[in-house]
CSV table of C-alpha atoms and ligand atoms in Angstrom, one decimal:
chain,number,residue,atom,x,y,z
A,9,UNK,CA,6.1,27.1,-15.1
A,10,UNK,CA,6.5,23.0,-15.8
A,11,UNK,CA,4.1,21.1,-13.7
A,12,UNK,CA,4.1,17.3,-12.6
A,13,UNK,CA,2.6,14.7,-15.6
A,14,UNK,CA,-1.2,14.5,-14.9
A,15,UNK,CA,-2.0,11.0,-13.2
A,16,UNK,CA,1.3,11.8,-10.8
A,17,UNK,CA,1.3,14.1,-7.4
A,18,UNK,CA,4.2,15.1,-5.2
A,19,UNK,CA,3.4,14.3,-1.3
A,20,UNK,CA,4.1,17.5,0.4
A,21,UNK,CA,5.9,17.8,3.8
A,22,UNK,CA,2.6,18.7,5.5
A,23,UNK,CA,1.3,15.2,4.5
A,24,UNK,CA,4.2,13.0,4.8
A,25,UNK,CA,3.4,11.9,8.1
A,26,UNK,CA,0.6,10.0,7.1
A,27,UNK,CA,3.0,8.0,4.8
A,28,UNK,CA,5.2,7.2,7.4
A,29,UNK,CA,3.1,6.6,9.6
A,30,UNK,CA,1.3,3.8,7.3
A,31,UNK,CA,4.9,2.3,5.6
A,32,UNK,CA,5.9,2.3,9.7
A,33,UNK,CA,2.6,0.1,10.9
A,34,UNK,CA,3.2,-2.2,7.3
A,35,UNK,CA,6.7,-3.0,8.1
A,36,UNK,CA,5.7,-3.8,11.9
A,37,UNK,CA,2.2,-6.0,10.9
A,38,UNK,CA,5.1,-7.5,8.2
A,39,UNK,CA,7.3,-8.2,10.8
A,40,UNK,CA,4.7,-9.9,13.3
A,41,UNK,CA,4.3,-12.1,10.2
A,42,UNK,CA,7.5,-12.4,9.5
A,43,UNK,CA,8.0,-11.6,6.1
A,44,UNK,CA,11.3,-9.9,4.8
A,45,UNK,CA,11.3,-7.2,2.3
A,46,UNK,CA,12.2,-7.4,-1.3
A,47,UNK,CA,13.3,-4.9,-3.6
A,48,UNK,CA,13.1,-5.1,-7.2
A,49,UNK,CA,14.0,-2.6,-10.0
A,50,UNK,CA,11.4,0.1,-11.4
A,51,UNK,CA,11.7,-1.1,-14.8
A,52,UNK,CA,11.7,-4.4,-16.3
A,53,UNK,CA,12.1,-6.2,-19.3
A,54,UNK,CA,8.8,-6.3,-21.5
A,55,UNK,CA,7.6,-9.7,-21.6
A,56,UNK,CA,8.1,-10.4,-17.6
A,57,UNK,CA,4.9,-8.4,-17.7
A,58,UNK,CA,3.5,-9.6,-21.0
A,59,UNK,CA,3.9,-13.1,-20.2
A,60,UNK,CA,3.1,-12.6,-16.6
A,61,UNK,CA,-0.1,-10.5,-16.2
A,62,UNK,CA,-1.5,-11.9,-19.4
A,63,UNK,CA,-1.3,-10.2,-23.1
A,64,UNK,CA,-5.1,-9.8,-23.0
A,65,UNK,CA,-5.7,-7.9,-19.6
A,66,UNK,CA,-6.1,-4.1,-19.1
A,67,UNK,CA,-2.6,-4.1,-17.8
A,68,UNK,CA,-1.0,-5.3,-20.3
A,69,UNK,CA,-3.2,-4.1,-23.8
A,70,UNK,CA,-3.4,-0.3,-22.9
A,71,UNK,CA,-1.8,0.5,-19.6
A,72,UNK,CA,1.7,0.1,-19.6
A,73,UNK,CA,4.3,2.2,-19.9
A,74,UNK,CA,6.6,0.7,-22.2
A,75,UNK,CA,9.4,2.2,-24.5
A,76,UNK,CA,12.8,1.1,-26.3
A,77,UNK,CA,15.8,1.9,-24.7
A,78,UNK,CA,19.0,2.6,-26.6
A,79,UNK,CA,20.0,-0.7,-26.8
A,80,UNK,CA,16.6,-1.5,-28.8
A,81,UNK,CA,15.1,-3.8,-25.7
A,82,UNK,CA,11.9,-3.0,-24.7
A,83,UNK,CA,11.3,-1.8,-21.5
A,84,UNK,CA,8.4,-1.8,-19.2
A,85,UNK,CA,7.9,0.6,-15.6
A,86,UNK,CA,6.2,-2.1,-13.1
A,87,UNK,CA,2.6,-2.0,-13.5
A,88,UNK,CA,2.7,-4.6,-10.2
A,89,UNK,CA,5.0,-6.3,-8.3
A,90,UNK,CA,3.9,-9.9,-7.6
A,91,UNK,CA,5.9,-10.8,-11.7
A,92,UNK,CA,8.6,-9.1,-10.4
A,93,UNK,CA,9.1,-11.0,-7.0
A,94,UNK,CA,8.4,-14.1,-8.7
A,95,UNK,CA,11.3,-13.7,-11.7
A,96,UNK,CA,13.5,-12.3,-8.9
A,97,UNK,CA,13.0,-15.7,-6.6
A,98,UNK,CA,13.5,-17.6,-9.7
A,99,UNK,CA,16.9,-15.3,-10.8
A,100,UNK,CA,18.4,-15.7,-7.1
A,101,UNK,CA,17.2,-19.7,-6.6
A,102,UNK,CA,15.7,-18.5,-3.6
A,103,UNK,CA,13.2,-21.2,-3.4
A,104,UNK,CA,16.3,-23.9,-3.2
A,105,UNK,CA,17.6,-21.6,-0.2
A,106,UNK,CA,14.6,-22.2,1.7
A,107,UNK,CA,11.1,-23.9,0.7
A,108,UNK,CA,8.8,-20.9,1.8
A,109,UNK,CA,9.7,-17.5,1.2
A,110,UNK,CA,7.4,-14.6,3.0
A,111,UNK,CA,7.9,-11.6,1.5
A,112,UNK,CA,6.6,-7.8,1.2
A,113,UNK,CA,7.3,-4.8,-0.5
A,114,UNK,CA,6.6,-1.1,-0.7
A,115,UNK,CA,7.0,0.3,-4.1
A,116,UNK,CA,5.5,2.9,-6.6
A,117,UNK,CA,4.0,1.3,-9.8
A,118,UNK,CA,3.0,3.0,-12.9
A,119,UNK,CA,-0.3,1.9,-15.6
A,120,UNK,CA,-1.6,4.7,-17.9
A,121,UNK,CA,-5.2,5.2,-16.8
A,122,UNK,CA,-7.1,7.6,-16.7
A,123,UNK,CA,-6.5,9.7,-13.6
A,124,UNK,CA,-9.1,10.3,-11.0
A,125,UNK,CA,-9.5,10.5,-7.6
A,126,UNK,CA,-8.1,7.5,-6.1
A,127,UNK,CA,-6.5,6.6,-9.5
A,128,UNK,CA,-3.1,7.9,-10.2
A,129,UNK,CA,-0.3,7.1,-13.3
A,130,UNK,CA,2.0,6.7,-10.5
A,131,UNK,CA,0.6,5.0,-7.4
A,132,UNK,CA,2.2,3.1,-4.6
A,133,UNK,CA,1.3,-0.3,-3.1
A,134,UNK,CA,2.9,-2.2,-0.3
A,135,UNK,CA,2.2,-6.2,-0.5
A,136,UNK,CA,3.2,-9.4,0.6
A,137,UNK,CA,4.1,-12.8,-1.5
A,138,UNK,CA,4.1,-15.9,-0.1
A,139,UNK,CA,6.2,-18.4,-2.4
A,140,UNK,CA,6.9,-22.2,-2.1
A,141,UNK,CA,3.6,-23.8,-0.4
A,142,UNK,CA,-0.1,-24.3,-1.7
A,143,UNK,CA,-1.5,-24.8,1.8
A,144,UNK,CA,-5.0,-22.6,1.6
A,145,UNK,CA,-3.7,-21.2,5.7
A,146,UNK,CA,-1.5,-18.7,3.5
A,147,UNK,CA,-4.4,-17.7,1.5
A,148,UNK,CA,-6.0,-16.8,4.8
A,149,UNK,CA,-2.8,-15.0,6.0
A,150,UNK,CA,-2.8,-12.7,3.4
A,151,UNK,CA,-6.7,-11.8,4.1
A,152,UNK,CA,-6.0,-11.6,7.6
A,153,UNK,CA,-2.4,-9.7,7.1
A,154,UNK,CA,-4.0,-7.2,4.7
A,155,UNK,CA,-7.2,-6.7,6.7
A,156,UNK,CA,-5.0,-6.2,10.1
A,157,UNK,CA,-2.9,-3.4,8.5
A,158,UNK,CA,-6.2,-1.6,7.4
A,159,UNK,CA,-8.0,-2.4,10.9
A,160,UNK,CA,-4.9,-0.9,12.7
A,161,UNK,CA,-4.8,2.7,10.6
A,162,UNK,CA,-8.7,2.7,12.3
A,163,UNK,CA,-10.3,1.9,9.1
A,164,UNK,CA,-14.1,0.6,9.4
A,165,UNK,CA,-16.1,0.8,6.5
A,166,UNK,CA,-14.7,-2.5,5.2
A,167,UNK,CA,-15.8,-5.4,2.7
A,168,UNK,CA,-13.8,-8.0,2.1
A,169,UNK,CA,-14.5,-10.2,-1.0
A,170,UNK,CA,-13.5,-13.8,-1.5
A,171,UNK,CA,-13.6,-16.0,-4.5
A,172,UNK,CA,-12.2,-19.3,-6.2
A,173,UNK,CA,-11.2,-19.4,-9.9
A,174,UNK,CA,-10.2,-23.1,-9.5
A,175,UNK,CA,-7.6,-24.7,-11.5
A,176,UNK,CA,-7.2,-24.0,-15.3
A,177,UNK,CA,-8.9,-27.2,-16.4
A,178,UNK,CA,-12.3,-26.6,-14.6
A,179,UNK,CA,-12.4,-22.7,-15.6
A,180,UNK,CA,-11.6,-24.0,-19.2
A,181,UNK,CA,-14.9,-26.4,-19.4
A,182,UNK,CA,-16.6,-23.8,-17.3
A,183,UNK,CA,-15.8,-21.0,-19.9
A,184,UNK,CA,-17.4,-23.1,-22.7
A,185,UNK,CA,-20.7,-23.3,-20.3
A,186,UNK,CA,-20.5,-19.4,-19.9
A,187,UNK,CA,-20.2,-18.9,-23.9
A,188,UNK,CA,-23.0,-20.8,-24.4
A,189,UNK,CA,-25.4,-19.0,-22.1
A,190,UNK,CA,-23.8,-15.7,-23.7
A,191,UNK,CA,-24.1,-17.4,-27.6
A,192,UNK,CA,-27.7,-15.8,-28.0
A,193,UNK,CA,-27.1,-12.4,-25.9
A,194,UNK,CA,-24.1,-11.2,-27.9
A,195,UNK,CA,-25.6,-9.1,-29.6
A,196,UNK,CA,-27.3,-7.0,-26.4
A,197,UNK,CA,-23.3,-7.0,-24.8
A,198,UNK,CA,-21.2,-3.9,-25.1
A,199,UNK,CA,-18.4,-3.3,-27.5
A,200,UNK,CA,-16.0,-4.1,-24.8
A,201,UNK,CA,-17.8,-7.3,-23.9
A,202,UNK,CA,-18.2,-8.6,-27.4
A,203,UNK,CA,-14.3,-8.3,-27.7
A,204,UNK,CA,-13.9,-9.9,-24.4
A,205,UNK,CA,-16.0,-13.1,-25.4
A,206,UNK,CA,-13.0,-14.3,-26.7
A,207,UNK,CA,-9.7,-12.8,-25.2
A,208,UNK,CA,-11.0,-12.8,-21.6
A,209,UNK,CA,-14.5,-13.9,-21.1
A,210,UNK,CA,-14.8,-14.1,-17.2
A,211,UNK,CA,-13.9,-10.4,-17.0
A,212,UNK,CA,-17.5,-9.5,-18.9
A,213,UNK,CA,-18.3,-10.1,-15.2
A,214,UNK,CA,-16.4,-6.5,-14.6
A,215,UNK,CA,-18.6,-5.1,-16.8
A,216,UNK,CA,-19.5,-1.2,-15.9
A,217,UNK,CA,-22.2,-1.6,-18.6
A,218,UNK,CA,-25.5,-2.2,-17.3
A,219,UNK,CA,-27.2,-4.3,-19.5
A,220,UNK,CA,-23.8,-6.4,-19.6
A,221,UNK,CA,-24.4,-6.7,-16.0
A,222,UNK,CA,-28.2,-7.3,-16.2
A,223,UNK,CA,-27.2,-10.4,-18.8
A,224,UNK,CA,-24.8,-11.8,-16.3
A,225,UNK,CA,-27.0,-11.7,-13.3
A,226,UNK,CA,-28.0,-15.1,-14.4
A,227,UNK,CA,-25.0,-16.5,-16.1
A,228,UNK,CA,-23.6,-19.9,-14.8
A,229,UNK,CA,-20.6,-19.4,-12.0
A,230,UNK,CA,-17.7,-20.9,-11.9
A,231,UNK,CA,-17.7,-21.7,-8.1
A,232,UNK,CA,-20.6,-23.8,-8.9
A,233,UNK,CA,-18.4,-26.0,-11.3
A,234,UNK,CA,-15.2,-25.9,-9.2
A,235,UNK,CA,-13.3,-29.3,-8.6
A,236,UNK,CA,-13.4,-31.2,-5.6
A,237,UNK,CA,-9.5,-30.0,-4.8
A,238,UNK,CA,-10.6,-26.1,-5.7
A,239,UNK,CA,-13.6,-26.7,-3.6
A,240,UNK,CA,-12.1,-28.1,-0.1
A,241,UNK,CA,-9.2,-25.3,-0.6
A,242,UNK,CA,-12.0,-22.7,-0.7
A,243,UNK,CA,-13.6,-24.4,2.1
A,244,UNK,CA,-10.6,-24.5,4.3
A,245,UNK,CA,-9.7,-20.5,3.6
A,246,UNK,CA,-13.2,-20.0,4.7
A,247,UNK,CA,-12.9,-22.1,8.0
A,248,UNK,CA,-9.5,-19.9,8.9
A,249,UNK,CA,-11.0,-16.3,8.0
A,250,UNK,CA,-13.7,-17.5,10.8
A,251,UNK,CA,-11.3,-18.1,13.3
A,252,UNK,CA,-9.6,-15.4,13.0
A,253,UNK,CA,-12.9,-13.3,13.3
A,254,UNK,CA,-12.4,-11.8,9.9
A,255,UNK,CA,-15.8,-10.9,8.2
A,256,UNK,CA,-15.8,-12.2,4.5
A,257,UNK,CA,-18.7,-12.0,1.9
A,258,UNK,CA,-18.3,-14.6,-0.6
A,259,UNK,CA,-18.7,-13.2,-4.2
A,260,UNK,CA,-18.8,-15.6,-6.9
A,261,UNK,CA,-18.7,-12.7,-9.7
A,262,UNK,CA,-15.3,-11.1,-8.4
A,263,UNK,CA,-13.2,-11.7,-11.2
A,264,UNK,CA,-9.3,-10.2,-11.2
A,265,UNK,CA,-8.0,-8.1,-13.7
A,266,UNK,CA,-4.9,-10.0,-13.8
A,267,UNK,CA,-4.3,-13.6,-15.7
A,268,UNK,CA,-2.2,-15.5,-13.2
A,269,UNK,CA,-4.7,-16.2,-10.7
A,270,UNK,CA,-5.9,-19.5,-9.5
A,271,UNK,CA,-8.0,-21.0,-6.7
A,272,UNK,CA,-8.4,-18.0,-3.9
A,273,UNK,CA,-9.4,-14.6,-4.9
A,274,UNK,CA,-9.9,-11.6,-2.9
A,275,UNK,CA,-10.5,-7.7,-2.5
A,276,UNK,CA,-11.3,-5.6,0.4
A,277,UNK,CA,-13.4,-2.6,-0.5
A,278,UNK,CA,-14.1,0.7,1.0
A,279,UNK,CA,-17.3,2.1,1.2
A,280,UNK,CA,-15.7,5.2,1.9
A,281,UNK,CA,-14.0,6.4,-1.2
A,282,UNK,CA,-15.9,7.1,-4.3
A,283,UNK,CA,-15.8,4.5,-7.5
A,284,UNK,CA,-12.3,3.4,-7.0
A,285,UNK,CA,-13.3,1.5,-3.8
A,286,UNK,CA,-10.7,-1.4,-4.3
A,287,UNK,CA,-8.0,-0.9,-1.4
A,288,UNK,CA,-6.5,-4.0,-2.2
A,289,UNK,CA,-6.6,-7.4,-4.2
A,290,UNK,CA,-4.8,-10.9,-4.3
A,291,UNK,CA,-5.1,-13.9,-4.6
A,292,UNK,CA,-3.2,-17.5,-5.5
A,293,UNK,CA,-0.9,-17.8,-8.6
A,294,UNK,CA,0.5,-21.3,-8.2
A,295,UNK,CA,1.0,-21.5,-12.3
A,296,UNK,CA,3.1,-17.8,-12.5
A,297,UNK,CA,6.6,-19.2,-11.9
A,298,UNK,CA,6.3,-22.0,-14.5
A,299,UNK,CA,4.7,-19.6,-16.9
A,300,UNK,CA,7.5,-16.7,-16.6
A,301,UNK,CA,10.6,-19.5,-15.4
A,302,UNK,CA,11.6,-23.1,-15.3
A,303,UNK,CA,9.8,-24.3,-12.7
A,304,UNK,CA,6.9,-24.8,-10.2
A,305,UNK,CA,6.9,-22.3,-7.4
A,306,UNK,CA,3.2,-22.3,-5.8
A,307,UNK,CA,2.5,-18.8,-4.7
A,308,UNK,CA,-0.3,-16.6,-3.4
A,309,UNK,CA,-0.3,-12.7,-2.1
A,310,UNK,CA,-2.0,-9.4,-2.4
A,311,UNK,CA,-1.1,-5.5,-3.5
A,312,UNK,CA,-3.1,-2.3,-1.3
A,313,UNK,CA,-3.0,1.1,-3.1
A,314,UNK,CA,-2.0,3.2,-0.5
A,315,UNK,CA,-3.4,6.5,-1.8
A,316,UNK,CA,-6.6,5.0,-1.7
A,317,UNK,CA,-6.3,4.1,1.9
A,318,UNK,CA,-4.8,7.4,3.0
A,319,UNK,CA,-8.2,8.5,1.1
A,320,UNK,CA,-10.4,6.2,2.9
A,321,UNK,CA,-8.2,7.4,6.1
A,322,UNK,CA,-9.1,10.9,5.2
A,323,UNK,CA,-12.8,10.1,4.3
A,324,UNK,CA,-13.1,8.2,7.7
A,325,UNK,CA,-11.4,10.7,9.9
A,326,UNK,CA,-7.7,8.3,10.8
A,327,UNK,CA,-4.7,9.2,10.6
A,328,UNK,CA,-5.4,12.9,11.7
A,329,UNK,CA,-2.9,13.2,14.2
A,330,UNK,CA,0.8,14.4,12.9
A,331,UNK,CA,3.2,13.4,15.6
A,332,UNK,CA,6.2,14.5,13.5
A,333,UNK,CA,6.5,18.1,15.2
A,334,UNK,CA,9.5,19.4,17.1
A,335,UNK,CA,9.3,18.1,20.5
A,336,UNK,CA,11.0,21.4,21.7
A,337,UNK,CA,11.2,24.6,20.5
A,338,UNK,CA,13.9,27.1,21.9
A,339,UNK,CA,13.2,30.3,22.5
A,340,UNK,CA,16.0,32.9,22.3
A,341,UNK,CA,15.0,36.0,24.8
A,342,UNK,CA,18.6,38.0,23.7
A,343,UNK,CA,19.8,38.2,20.4
A,344,UNK,CA,23.3,38.0,21.6
A,345,UNK,CA,22.8,34.6,23.0
A,346,UNK,CA,22.5,33.1,19.7
A,347,UNK,CA,25.7,30.9,19.7
A,348,UNK,CA,24.8,29.2,23.0
A,349,UNK,CA,21.0,28.7,22.1
A,350,UNK,CA,22.8,27.0,18.7
A,351,UNK,CA,24.6,24.7,21.3
A,352,UNK,CA,21.8,23.6,23.5
A,353,UNK,CA,19.6,22.9,20.2
A,354,UNK,CA,22.7,20.8,19.2
A,355,UNK,CA,22.9,18.9,22.6
A,356,UNK,CA,19.2,17.8,22.3
A,357,UNK,CA,19.7,17.2,18.8
A,358,UNK,CA,22.6,14.9,19.3
A,359,UNK,CA,21.1,12.8,22.2
A,360,UNK,CA,18.4,12.3,19.7
A,361,UNK,CA,15.4,14.7,20.7
A,362,UNK,CA,14.0,16.9,18.0
A,363,UNK,CA,14.1,20.7,18.3
A,364,UNK,CA,13.9,23.9,16.3
A,365,UNK,CA,15.0,27.3,17.0
A,366,UNK,CA,15.1,30.6,15.1
A,367,UNK,CA,16.9,30.7,11.8
A,368,UNK,CA,15.5,34.1,11.3
A,369,UNK,CA,16.5,36.7,14.0
A,370,UNK,CA,12.5,36.8,14.7
A,371,UNK,CA,11.4,38.4,17.8
A,372,UNK,CA,10.6,36.6,21.1
A,373,UNK,CA,6.8,37.4,20.3
A,374,UNK,CA,7.2,35.9,16.8
A,375,UNK,CA,9.2,32.9,18.1
A,376,UNK,CA,6.6,32.2,20.2
A,377,UNK,CA,3.6,32.0,17.6
A,378,UNK,CA,6.4,29.5,15.3
A,379,UNK,CA,6.5,27.3,18.3
A,380,UNK,CA,2.5,27.4,18.3
A,381,UNK,CA,2.2,26.7,14.8
A,382,UNK,CA,4.7,23.6,15.2
A,383,UNK,CA,2.8,22.4,17.9
A,384,UNK,CA,5.7,21.7,20.0
A,385,UNK,CA,5.7,19.9,23.3
A,386,UNK,CA,7.8,22.3,25.2
A,387,UNK,CA,9.3,25.5,24.7
A,388,UNK,CA,12.7,26.4,26.2
A,389,UNK,CA,13.1,29.3,27.1
A,390,UNK,CA,17.4,30.7,26.8
A,391,UNK,CA,18.0,34.3,28.2
A,392,UNK,CA,16.8,36.7,30.8
A,393,UNK,CA,17.8,36.8,34.5
A,394,UNK,CA,17.5,32.9,34.8
A,395,UNK,CA,20.7,32.7,32.0
A,396,UNK,CA,22.5,35.2,34.0
A,397,UNK,CA,21.6,32.5,36.8
A,398,UNK,CA,23.1,29.6,34.3
A,399,UNK,CA,19.5,28.0,34.4
A,400,UNK,CA,17.0,28.0,31.0
A,401,UNK,CA,13.1,27.8,31.6
A,402,UNK,CA,11.2,24.6,30.0
A,403,UNK,CA,7.8,25.1,29.3
A,404,UNK,CA,4.9,22.7,28.4
A,405,UNK,CA,3.1,24.1,26.3
A,406,UNK,CA,0.0,21.9,27.0
A,407,UNK,CA,-0.2,22.6,30.5
A,408,UNK,CA,1.9,26.0,30.2
A,409,UNK,CA,3.4,24.7,34.1
A,410,UNK,CA,7.1,26.1,34.0
A,411,UNK,CA,10.5,24.3,35.3
A,412,UNK,CA,13.6,26.1,35.9
A,413,UNK,CA,16.5,23.7,35.0
A,414,UNK,CA,20.7,24.4,35.6
A,415,UNK,CA,22.2,24.7,32.3
A,416,UNK,CA,24.6,21.9,34.4
A,417,UNK,CA,21.6,19.9,34.7
A,418,UNK,CA,20.8,19.8,31.0
A,419,UNK,CA,21.6,16.4,30.3
A,420,UNK,CA,19.6,14.8,33.3
A,421,UNK,CA,16.4,16.6,31.6
A,422,UNK,CA,17.5,15.3,27.8
A,423,UNK,CA,17.8,11.8,30.0
A,424,UNK,CA,14.3,12.5,32.1
A,425,UNK,CA,12.2,13.4,28.2
A,426,UNK,CA,13.7,10.6,26.5
A,427,UNK,CA,12.5,8.9,29.5
B,30,LIG,P1,-4.2,-5.0,-8.3
B,30,LIG,O1,-5.8,-5.1,-8.2
B,30,LIG,O2,-4.2,-4.9,-9.8
B,30,LIG,O3,-3.6,-6.0,-8.2
B,30,LIG,O4,-4.0,-3.7,-7.6
B,30,LIG,C1,-3.8,-4.0,-6.4
B,30,LIG,C2,-4.1,-2.5,-6.0
B,30,LIG,O5,-3.2,-1.5,-5.9
B,30,LIG,C3,-6.0,-1.9,-6.1
B,30,LIG,O6,-6.8,-2.4,-5.2
B,30,LIG,C4,-5.6,-0.3,-5.9
B,30,LIG,O7,-5.8,-0.2,-4.3
B,30,LIG,C5,-4.2,-0.5,-6.2
B,30,LIG,N1,-4.1,0.3,-7.6
B,30,LIG,C6,-4.0,-0.6,-8.8
B,30,LIG,N2,-4.1,0.7,-9.8
B,30,LIG,C7,-4.0,1.5,-9.3
B,30,LIG,C8,-4.0,3.2,-9.6
B,30,LIG,N3,-3.5,3.4,-11.4
B,30,LIG,N4,-4.1,4.1,-8.9
B,30,LIG,C9,-4.1,4.0,-7.6
B,30,LIG,N5,-3.9,2.9,-7.1
B,30,LIG,C10,-4.1,1.8,-7.9
B,30,LIG,C11,-2.0,-6.4,-8.1
B,30,LIG,O8,-1.2,-5.5,-8.4
B,30,LIG,C12,-1.8,-7.6,-8.0
B,30,LIG,N6,-0.4,-7.6,-8.3
B,30,LIG,C13,-1.7,-8.0,-6.8
B,30,LIG,C14,-1.5,-9.6,-5.9
B,30,LIG,C15,-0.1,-9.5,-5.5
B,30,LIG,N7,-1.8,-10.5,-6.6
B,30,LIG,C16,-0.9,-11.4,-6.0
B,30,LIG,N8,0.0,-10.9,-5.0
């Protein structure tokens, strides 16, 4: 038996309604905020991600699916979308056609991480990127947008954490302070954090090692060493969140796993899933376009993990109603009415009403059982004396009420059902 690769999974028909519901919700909220969908290829030149996300990040140094194709080009399955979206905006000069481009996506991503609940090797994100303005109102919009989607799903147990990483100049100065603070504690740090001292010192805040965490408790904080402009922008983001009644907490220890961030960063954490609790992460990346392309385009965005969100929904009992069942089940009472029943079904289907009927020559009792199993709202009985009189019987499966309908008036009924 050939099976799925570890860290990947099939989405089966029984659970697909949740994906559809979430995807439809994302599309409608994105429309409300005027974001347009963008789709980019599944694989790109490796340099896009290594340069964009940063060589020393976990994603680039350990997790990318990179391979040589037959023409010896190094390709990588996209581990995230931001670099691809920025590449696409630059390549198609979208920034020259209109100053601000507000874009969204729903797409699979690939990272070779150790699989566990909520952590996969192929996973799916929805996200948004706004390119062309450095206004803090867009930073706040990203947080509000992501939060609105999660709230509309019915999730309750959410924490929003925000931070500012400032600009490279203030960050460089701060890194020297942090290095100084850690200089006499290096021996106690974990091996991973020792490596990060030179490659990505801020990420030591993210260490899961208890001694590391203790050491970092008293470390100087970047937020206390920001330049005035970054501080002012951070204040504006906070004001707008308060105005939007979006609850948040400033977490000066929040550092993200990607190198391109400047100023605002944020995460939305769920308390109802296990250790993989970040449902969503994002922030501003004003220098990324220049880094991978030839011009400056300020940007801000977020991405949210769909599998993790659905896990949180399951644990909080949201999204439990499957509304994708057929509306009507046609029950054929006489075996010889196969063609007639089939044709009535077709009429419903062509009028846009979801119908199921029997293909297995089942008994009336078994057809009834099937209608119950599918949880249809109505059952339509075709056959018996009524059919002789040119009639069918429509039964409401909730109330049990029955209505006798002339077959010649079926069009009227279809119209009534469609409302
Ligand atoms: P990220 O924090 O790497 O950010 O990923 C965003 C979200 O994707 C995470 O919060 C998580 O829900 C989900 N995710 C990440 N890795 C996995 C995995 N292995 N399995 C399941 N879910 C996962 C980014 O990707 C940035 N591009 C976000 C961004 C957009 N920043 C600015 N614009």
